[in-house]
Tab-separated table of C-alpha atoms and ligand atoms in Angstrom:
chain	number	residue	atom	x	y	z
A	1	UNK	CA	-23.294	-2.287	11.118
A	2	UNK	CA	-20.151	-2.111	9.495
A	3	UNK	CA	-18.446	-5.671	7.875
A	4	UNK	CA	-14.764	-6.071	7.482
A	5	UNK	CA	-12.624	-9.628	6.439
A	6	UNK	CA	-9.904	-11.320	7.351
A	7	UNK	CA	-8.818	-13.790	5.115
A	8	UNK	CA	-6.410	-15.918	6.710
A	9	UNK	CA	-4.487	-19.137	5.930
A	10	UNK	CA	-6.965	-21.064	7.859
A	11	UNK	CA	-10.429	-19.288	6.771
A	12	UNK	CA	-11.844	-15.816	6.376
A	13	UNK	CA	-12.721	-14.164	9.215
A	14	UNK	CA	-15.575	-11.974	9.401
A	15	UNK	CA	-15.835	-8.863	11.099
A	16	UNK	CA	-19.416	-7.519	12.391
A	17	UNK	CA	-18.423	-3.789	13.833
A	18	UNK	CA	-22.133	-2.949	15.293
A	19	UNK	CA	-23.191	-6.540	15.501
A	20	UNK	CA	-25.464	-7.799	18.302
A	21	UNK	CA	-25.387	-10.745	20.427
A	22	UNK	CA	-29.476	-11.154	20.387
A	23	UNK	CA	-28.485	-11.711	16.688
A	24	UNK	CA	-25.883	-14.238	16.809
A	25	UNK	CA	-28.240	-17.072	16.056
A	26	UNK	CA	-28.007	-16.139	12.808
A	27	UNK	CA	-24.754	-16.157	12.137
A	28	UNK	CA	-23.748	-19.720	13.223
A	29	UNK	CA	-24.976	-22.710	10.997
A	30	UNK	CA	-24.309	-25.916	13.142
A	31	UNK	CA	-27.103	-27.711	14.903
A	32	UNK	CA	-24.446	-28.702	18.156
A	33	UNK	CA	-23.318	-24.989	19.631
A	34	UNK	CA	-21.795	-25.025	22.531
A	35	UNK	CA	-20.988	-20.981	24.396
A	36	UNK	CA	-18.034	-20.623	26.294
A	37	UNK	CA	-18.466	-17.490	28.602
A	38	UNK	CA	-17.170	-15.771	31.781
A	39	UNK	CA	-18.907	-15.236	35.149
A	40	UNK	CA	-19.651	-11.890	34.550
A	41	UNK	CA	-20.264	-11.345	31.032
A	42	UNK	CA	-22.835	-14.962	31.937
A	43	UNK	CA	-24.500	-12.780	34.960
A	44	UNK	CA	-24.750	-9.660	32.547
A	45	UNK	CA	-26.570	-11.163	29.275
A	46	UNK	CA	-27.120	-15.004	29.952
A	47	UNK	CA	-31.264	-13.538	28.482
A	48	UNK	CA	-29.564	-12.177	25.296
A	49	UNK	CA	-27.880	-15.874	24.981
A	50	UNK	CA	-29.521	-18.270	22.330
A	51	UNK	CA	-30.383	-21.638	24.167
A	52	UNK	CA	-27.513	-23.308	23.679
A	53	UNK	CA	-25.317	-25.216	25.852
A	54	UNK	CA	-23.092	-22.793	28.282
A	55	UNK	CA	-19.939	-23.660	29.629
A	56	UNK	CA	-18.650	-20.981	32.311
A	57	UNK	CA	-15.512	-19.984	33.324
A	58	UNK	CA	-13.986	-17.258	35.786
A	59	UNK	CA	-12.492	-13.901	35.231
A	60	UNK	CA	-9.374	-12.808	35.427
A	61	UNK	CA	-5.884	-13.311	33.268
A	62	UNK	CA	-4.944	-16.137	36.404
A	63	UNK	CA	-7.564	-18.348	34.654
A	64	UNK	CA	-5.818	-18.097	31.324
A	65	UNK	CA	-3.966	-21.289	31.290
A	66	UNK	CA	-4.107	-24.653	30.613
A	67	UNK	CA	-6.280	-26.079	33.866
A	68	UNK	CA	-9.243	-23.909	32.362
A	69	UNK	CA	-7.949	-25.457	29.046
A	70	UNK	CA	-8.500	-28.688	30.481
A	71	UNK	CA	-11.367	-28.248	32.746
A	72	UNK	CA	-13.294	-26.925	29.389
A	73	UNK	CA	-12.142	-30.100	27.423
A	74	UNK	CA	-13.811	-32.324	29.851
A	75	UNK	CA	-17.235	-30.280	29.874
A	76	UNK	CA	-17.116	-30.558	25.718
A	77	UNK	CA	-16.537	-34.414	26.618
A	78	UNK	CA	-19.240	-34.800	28.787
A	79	UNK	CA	-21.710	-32.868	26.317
A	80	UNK	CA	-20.735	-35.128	23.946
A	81	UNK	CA	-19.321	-32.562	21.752
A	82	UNK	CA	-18.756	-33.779	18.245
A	83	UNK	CA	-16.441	-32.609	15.256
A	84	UNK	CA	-19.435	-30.669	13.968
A	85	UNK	CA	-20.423	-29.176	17.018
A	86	UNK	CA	-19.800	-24.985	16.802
A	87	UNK	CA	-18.114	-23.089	19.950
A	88	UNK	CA	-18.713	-19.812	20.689
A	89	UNK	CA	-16.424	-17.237	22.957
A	90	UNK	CA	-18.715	-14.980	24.542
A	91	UNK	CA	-16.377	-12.252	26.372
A	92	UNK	CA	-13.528	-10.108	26.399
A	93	UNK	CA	-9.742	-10.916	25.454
A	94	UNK	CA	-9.088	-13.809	28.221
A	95	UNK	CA	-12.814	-15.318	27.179
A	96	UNK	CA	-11.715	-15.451	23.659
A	97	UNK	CA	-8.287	-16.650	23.822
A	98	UNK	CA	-9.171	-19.756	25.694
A	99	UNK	CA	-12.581	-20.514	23.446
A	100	UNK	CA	-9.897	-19.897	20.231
A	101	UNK	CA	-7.141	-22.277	21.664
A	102	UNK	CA	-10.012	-24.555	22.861
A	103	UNK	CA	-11.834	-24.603	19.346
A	104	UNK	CA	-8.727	-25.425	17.466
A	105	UNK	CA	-6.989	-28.100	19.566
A	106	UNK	CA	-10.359	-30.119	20.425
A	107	UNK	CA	-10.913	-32.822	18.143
A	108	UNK	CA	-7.954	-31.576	16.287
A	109	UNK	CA	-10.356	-28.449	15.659
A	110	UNK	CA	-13.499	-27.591	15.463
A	111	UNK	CA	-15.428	-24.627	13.939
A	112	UNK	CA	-15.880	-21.655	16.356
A	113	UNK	CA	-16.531	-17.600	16.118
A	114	UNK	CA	-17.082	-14.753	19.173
A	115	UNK	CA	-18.724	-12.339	20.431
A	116	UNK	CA	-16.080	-9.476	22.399
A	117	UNK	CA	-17.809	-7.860	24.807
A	118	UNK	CA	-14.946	-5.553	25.876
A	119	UNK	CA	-13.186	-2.672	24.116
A	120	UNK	CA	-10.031	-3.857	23.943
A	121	UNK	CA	-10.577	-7.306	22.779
A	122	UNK	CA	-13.087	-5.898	20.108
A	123	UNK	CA	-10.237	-3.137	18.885
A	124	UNK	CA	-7.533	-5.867	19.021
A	125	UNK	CA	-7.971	-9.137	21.244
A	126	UNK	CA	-10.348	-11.237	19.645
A	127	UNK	CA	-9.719	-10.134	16.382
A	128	UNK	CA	-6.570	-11.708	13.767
A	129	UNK	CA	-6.327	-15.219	14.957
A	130	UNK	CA	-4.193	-15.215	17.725
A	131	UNK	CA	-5.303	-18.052	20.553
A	132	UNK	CA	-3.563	-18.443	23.403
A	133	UNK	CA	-3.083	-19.274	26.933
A	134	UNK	CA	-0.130	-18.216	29.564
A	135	UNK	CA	2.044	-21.095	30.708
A	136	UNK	CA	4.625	-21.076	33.790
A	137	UNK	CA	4.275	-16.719	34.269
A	138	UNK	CA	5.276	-16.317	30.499
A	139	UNK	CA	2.249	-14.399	28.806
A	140	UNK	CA	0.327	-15.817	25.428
A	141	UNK	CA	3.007	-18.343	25.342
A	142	UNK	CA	1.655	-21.806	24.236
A	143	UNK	CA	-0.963	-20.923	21.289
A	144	UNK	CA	-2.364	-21.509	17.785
A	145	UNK	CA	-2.916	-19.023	14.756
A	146	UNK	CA	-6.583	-19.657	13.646
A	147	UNK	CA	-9.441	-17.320	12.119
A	148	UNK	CA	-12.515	-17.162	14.281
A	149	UNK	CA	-15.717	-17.477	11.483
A	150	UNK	CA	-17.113	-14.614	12.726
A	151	UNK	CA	-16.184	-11.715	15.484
A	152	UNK	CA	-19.214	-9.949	16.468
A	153	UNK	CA	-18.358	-6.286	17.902
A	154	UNK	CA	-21.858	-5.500	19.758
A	155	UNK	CA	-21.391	-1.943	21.267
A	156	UNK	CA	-24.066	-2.226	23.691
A	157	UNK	CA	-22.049	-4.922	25.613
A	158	UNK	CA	-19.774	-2.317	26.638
A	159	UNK	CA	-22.014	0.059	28.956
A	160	UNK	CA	-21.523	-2.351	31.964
A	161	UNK	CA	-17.968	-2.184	31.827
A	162	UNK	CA	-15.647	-0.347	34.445
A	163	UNK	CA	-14.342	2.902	33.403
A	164	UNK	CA	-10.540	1.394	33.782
A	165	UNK	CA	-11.610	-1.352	31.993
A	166	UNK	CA	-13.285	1.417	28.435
A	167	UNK	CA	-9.539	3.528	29.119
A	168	UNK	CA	-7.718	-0.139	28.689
A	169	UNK	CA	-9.385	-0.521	25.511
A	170	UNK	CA	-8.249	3.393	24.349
A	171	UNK	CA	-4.789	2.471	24.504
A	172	UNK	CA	-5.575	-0.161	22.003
A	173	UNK	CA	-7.176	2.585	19.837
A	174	UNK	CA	-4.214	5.297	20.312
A	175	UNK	CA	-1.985	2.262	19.494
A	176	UNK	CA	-3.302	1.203	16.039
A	177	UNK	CA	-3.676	5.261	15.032
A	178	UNK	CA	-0.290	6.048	16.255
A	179	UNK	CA	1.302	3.351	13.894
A	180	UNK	CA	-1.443	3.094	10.888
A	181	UNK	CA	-3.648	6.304	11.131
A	182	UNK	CA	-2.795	10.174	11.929
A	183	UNK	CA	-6.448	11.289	11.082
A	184	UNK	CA	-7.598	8.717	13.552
A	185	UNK	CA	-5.071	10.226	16.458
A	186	UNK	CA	-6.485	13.670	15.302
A	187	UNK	CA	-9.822	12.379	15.762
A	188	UNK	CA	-9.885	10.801	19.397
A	189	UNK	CA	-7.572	14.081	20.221
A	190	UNK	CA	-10.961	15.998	19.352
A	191	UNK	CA	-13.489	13.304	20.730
A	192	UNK	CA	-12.236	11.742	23.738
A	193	UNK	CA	-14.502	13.488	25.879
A	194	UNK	CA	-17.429	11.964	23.698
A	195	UNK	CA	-15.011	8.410	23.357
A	196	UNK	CA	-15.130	8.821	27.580
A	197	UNK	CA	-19.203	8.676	27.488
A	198	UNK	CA	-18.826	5.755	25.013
A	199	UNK	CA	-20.886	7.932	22.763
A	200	UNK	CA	-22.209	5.478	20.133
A	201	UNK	CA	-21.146	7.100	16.651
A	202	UNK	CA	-17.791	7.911	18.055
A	203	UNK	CA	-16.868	4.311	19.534
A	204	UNK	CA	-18.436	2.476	16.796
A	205	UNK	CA	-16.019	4.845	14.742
A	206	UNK	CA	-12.737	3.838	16.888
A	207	UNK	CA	-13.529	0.371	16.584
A	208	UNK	CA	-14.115	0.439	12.907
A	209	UNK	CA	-10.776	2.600	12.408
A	210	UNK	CA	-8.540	0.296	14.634
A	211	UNK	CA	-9.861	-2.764	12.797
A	212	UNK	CA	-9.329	-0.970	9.975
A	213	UNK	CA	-5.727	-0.782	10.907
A	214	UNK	CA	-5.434	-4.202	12.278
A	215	UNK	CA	-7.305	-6.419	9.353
A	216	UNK	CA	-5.538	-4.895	6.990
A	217	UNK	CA	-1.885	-5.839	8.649
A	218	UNK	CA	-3.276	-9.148	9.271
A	219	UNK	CA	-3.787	-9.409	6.039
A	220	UNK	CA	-0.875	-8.730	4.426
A	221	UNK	CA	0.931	-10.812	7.492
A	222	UNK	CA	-1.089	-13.194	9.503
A	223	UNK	CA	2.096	-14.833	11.068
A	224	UNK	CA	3.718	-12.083	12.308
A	225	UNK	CA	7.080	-12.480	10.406
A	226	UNK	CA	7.427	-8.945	9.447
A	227	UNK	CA	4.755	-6.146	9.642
A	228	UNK	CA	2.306	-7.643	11.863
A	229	UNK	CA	4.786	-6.621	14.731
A	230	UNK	CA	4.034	-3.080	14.232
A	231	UNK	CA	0.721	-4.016	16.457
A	232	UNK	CA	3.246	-4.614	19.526
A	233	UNK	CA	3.855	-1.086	19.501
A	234	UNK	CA	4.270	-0.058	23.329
A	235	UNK	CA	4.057	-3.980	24.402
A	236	UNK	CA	7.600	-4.556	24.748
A	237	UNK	CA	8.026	-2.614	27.480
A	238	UNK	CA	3.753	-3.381	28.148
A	239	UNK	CA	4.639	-6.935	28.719
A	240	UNK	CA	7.345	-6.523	31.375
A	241	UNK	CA	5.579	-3.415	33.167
A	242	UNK	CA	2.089	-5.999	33.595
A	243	UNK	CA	4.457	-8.755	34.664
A	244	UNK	CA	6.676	-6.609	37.344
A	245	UNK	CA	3.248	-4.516	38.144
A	246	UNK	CA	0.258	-6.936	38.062
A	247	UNK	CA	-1.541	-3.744	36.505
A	248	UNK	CA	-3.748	-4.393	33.779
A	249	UNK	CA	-3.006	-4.841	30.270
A	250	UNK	CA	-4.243	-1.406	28.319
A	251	UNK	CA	-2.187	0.022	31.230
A	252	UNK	CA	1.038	-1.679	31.041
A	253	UNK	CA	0.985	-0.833	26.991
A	254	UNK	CA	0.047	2.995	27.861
A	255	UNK	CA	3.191	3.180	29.981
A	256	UNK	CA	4.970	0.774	26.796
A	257	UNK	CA	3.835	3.373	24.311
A	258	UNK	CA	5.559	6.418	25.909
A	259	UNK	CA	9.066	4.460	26.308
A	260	UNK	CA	8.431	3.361	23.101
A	261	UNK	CA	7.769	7.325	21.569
A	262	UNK	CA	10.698	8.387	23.950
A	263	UNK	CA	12.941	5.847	22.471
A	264	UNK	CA	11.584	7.158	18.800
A	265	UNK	CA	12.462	10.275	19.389
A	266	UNK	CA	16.070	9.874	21.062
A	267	UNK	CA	17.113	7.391	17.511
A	268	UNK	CA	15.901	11.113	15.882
A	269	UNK	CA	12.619	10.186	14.174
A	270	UNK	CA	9.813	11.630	16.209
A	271	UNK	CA	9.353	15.191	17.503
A	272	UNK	CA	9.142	15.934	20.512
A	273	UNK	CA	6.106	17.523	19.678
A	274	UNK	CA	5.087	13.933	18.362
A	275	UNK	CA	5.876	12.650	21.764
A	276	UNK	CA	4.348	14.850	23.766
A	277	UNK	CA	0.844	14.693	21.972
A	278	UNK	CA	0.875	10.591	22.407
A	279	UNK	CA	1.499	10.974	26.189
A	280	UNK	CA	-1.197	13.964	26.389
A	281	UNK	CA	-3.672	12.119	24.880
A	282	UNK	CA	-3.296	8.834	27.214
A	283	UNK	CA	-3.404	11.060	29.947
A	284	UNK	CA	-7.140	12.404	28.472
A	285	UNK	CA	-8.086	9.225	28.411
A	286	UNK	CA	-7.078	8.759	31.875
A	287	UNK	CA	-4.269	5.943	31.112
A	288	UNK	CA	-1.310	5.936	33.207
A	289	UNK	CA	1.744	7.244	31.226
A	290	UNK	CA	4.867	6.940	33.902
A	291	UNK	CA	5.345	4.574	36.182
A	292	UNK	CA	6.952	4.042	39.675
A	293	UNK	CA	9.238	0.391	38.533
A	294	UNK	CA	11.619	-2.033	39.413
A	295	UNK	CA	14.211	-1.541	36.870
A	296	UNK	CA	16.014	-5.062	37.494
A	297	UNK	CA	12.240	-6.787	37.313
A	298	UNK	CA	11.809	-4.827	34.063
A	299	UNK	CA	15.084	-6.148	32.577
A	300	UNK	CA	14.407	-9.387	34.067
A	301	UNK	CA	11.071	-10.105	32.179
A	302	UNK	CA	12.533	-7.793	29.101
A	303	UNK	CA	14.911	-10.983	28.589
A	304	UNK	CA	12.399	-13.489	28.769
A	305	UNK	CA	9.999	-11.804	25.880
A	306	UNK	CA	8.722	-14.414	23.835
A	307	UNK	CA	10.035	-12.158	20.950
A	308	UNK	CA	13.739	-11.956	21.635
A	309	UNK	CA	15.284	-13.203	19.412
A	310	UNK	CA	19.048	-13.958	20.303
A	311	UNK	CA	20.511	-10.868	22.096
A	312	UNK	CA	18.088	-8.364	20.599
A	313	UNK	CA	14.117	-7.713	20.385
A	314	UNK	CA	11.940	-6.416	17.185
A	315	UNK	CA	11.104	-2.806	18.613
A	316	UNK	CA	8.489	-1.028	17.223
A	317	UNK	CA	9.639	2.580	16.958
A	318	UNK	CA	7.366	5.522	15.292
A	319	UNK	CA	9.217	7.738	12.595
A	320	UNK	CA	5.849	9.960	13.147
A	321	UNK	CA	2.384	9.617	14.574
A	322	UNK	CA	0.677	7.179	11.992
A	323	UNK	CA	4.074	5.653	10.754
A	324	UNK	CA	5.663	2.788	12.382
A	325	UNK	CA	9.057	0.665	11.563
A	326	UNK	CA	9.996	-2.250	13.306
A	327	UNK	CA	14.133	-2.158	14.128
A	328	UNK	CA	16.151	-4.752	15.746
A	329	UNK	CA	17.232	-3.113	19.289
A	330	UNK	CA	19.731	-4.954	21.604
A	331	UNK	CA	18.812	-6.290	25.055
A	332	UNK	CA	21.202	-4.073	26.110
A	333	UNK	CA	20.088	-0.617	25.101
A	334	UNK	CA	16.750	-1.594	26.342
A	335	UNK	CA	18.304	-2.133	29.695
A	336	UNK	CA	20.200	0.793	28.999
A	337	UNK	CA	16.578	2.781	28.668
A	338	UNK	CA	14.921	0.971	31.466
A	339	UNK	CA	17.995	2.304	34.020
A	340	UNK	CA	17.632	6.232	32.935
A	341	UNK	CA	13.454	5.392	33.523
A	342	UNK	CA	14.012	3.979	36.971
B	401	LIG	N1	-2.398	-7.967	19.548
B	401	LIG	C1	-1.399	-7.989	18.567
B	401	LIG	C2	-1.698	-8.893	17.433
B	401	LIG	O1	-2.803	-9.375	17.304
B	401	LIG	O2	-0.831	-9.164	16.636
């Protein structure tokens, strides 16, 4: 097992890469624990849960909003949960958002910590403090900033995962190495076959690398007032494409990430070269890379990102694989890009 921290404004954050959910007994110190978990992840491994209290939910990003919100603050009322009481997010990205947002706005807060059970919310979602749920069709928009104790990244959660599900989670991965990590790109160029098979050493590896990536951003900007946008590399674009589309996340930011490289290299800072390697290795890991879309649905959502600001959006371009820089980029030459796509 491999440990990284976080240490944010409102606590450290610990990071268990290799971590098990038979052990997570161990990590919480609170004699009221309440586990907030999905229907599937509950069907999976309800044996490997410690007997504590279990509060389910459903699947699905429709249930990320504030009825769940509400349904789960009436559960924690009936329990009796107190201000002591410890709340645990067993699942993937949607599971965790609504235990983080649920944690830190009941009772004014209480202490909580997860356990991601999917690639991409071990590479990215659960991890850095974001909590959020989706309000009125606008995505992640009503939220806190607050550090999970603990993030436990238990590799063996994610053999009963659907293949599309594992390639969502890659797109994380080929996110964080094309803005933080060339030898990390280089490395799931070589291994993605082995990445495919979720080959133990080499996930574990991904995970570690992109959280690598990720902490140490977080770090430096837990806020997101300057570098921290670099991780919304290809989610610009992302965003609108899974709003106009309904396809899944790690999807919708594959698709993001090859605008995004094209735009990089039209401003004259990637290659070409540079360009074509990101979309060739989405395609080996069987992410979609171009898209059939409604250009005026793209511009449409495109103007309601949470992250415009004014008449222009923070744009994460690459000046090469492993370097990012974050540029202000008018609403207009993104519509301007979004025509010549569709
Ligand atoms: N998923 C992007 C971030 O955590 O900032």
């Amino acid at each position: 097992m491999k440990v990284l921290e976080i240490h944010g404004s409102t606590g450290d954050s610990t990071i268990l890469v290799g971590g098990s959910l038979r052990d997570l007994g161990t990590y919480i110190s609170a004699e009221e624990v309440v586990i907030i978990t999905d229907i599937n992840v509950r069907r999976s491994y309800l044996k490997d849960f410690p007997p504590y209290e279990v509060i389910e939910i459903g699947a699905g990003e429709e249930i990320k909003n504030l009825d769940t919100v509400q349904a789960i603050y009436g559960r924690l009322v009936e329990l009796e949960a107190g201000r002591s009481s410890f709340i645990v997010g067993i699942g993937g990205g949607i599971a965790c958002d609504i235990t983080g947002f649920v944690a830190s706005t009941y009772l004014r807060g209480v202490r909580f910590g997860f356990v991601s059970s999917t690639l991409l919310s071990q590479v990215d979602a659960s991890v850095g403090g974001k909590n959020s749920v989706n309000f009125r069709g606008y995505k992640n928009i009503v939220g806190v900033f607050n550090q999970p104790e603990f993030v436990i990244c238990d590799m063996n959660l994610l053999r009963t995962l659907p293949e599309r599900e594992i390639a969502c989670g890659f797109a994380e991965v080929v996110k964080h190495a094309a803005i933080g990590d060339r030898d990390l790109f280089s490395y799931l160029e070589q291994h993605y076959e082995k990445a495919l098979e979720l080959d133990l050493e080499v996930i574990e590896r991904l995970v570690y690398d992109s959280l690598v990536i990720k902490s140490s951003i977080v770090n430096r900007d837990e806020r997101e007032k300057g570098e921290r946008r670099k991780l919304n590399f290809g989610h610009t674009f992302g965003h609108a494409i899974e709003k106009t589309t309904g396809i899944p996340h790690g999807e919708a930011v594959s698709a993001g990430m090859v605008v995004a490289s094209a735009l990089s290299a039209k401003r004259g800072y990637l290659s070409v070269e540079g360009t074509k390697r990101i979309e060739g290795l989405l395609k080996k890991l069987k992410l979609p890379t171009r898209l059939r879309l409604n250009g005026g649905e793209v511009v449409d959502a495109l103007r309601k990102d949470k992250k415009r600001a004014g008449d222009s959006i923070h744009f994460v371009l690459l000046h090469d694989i492993g370097s990012a820089v974050i540029e202000e980029i008018s609403i207009e030459e993104l519509e301007a890009v979004v025509h010549d796509l569709c």
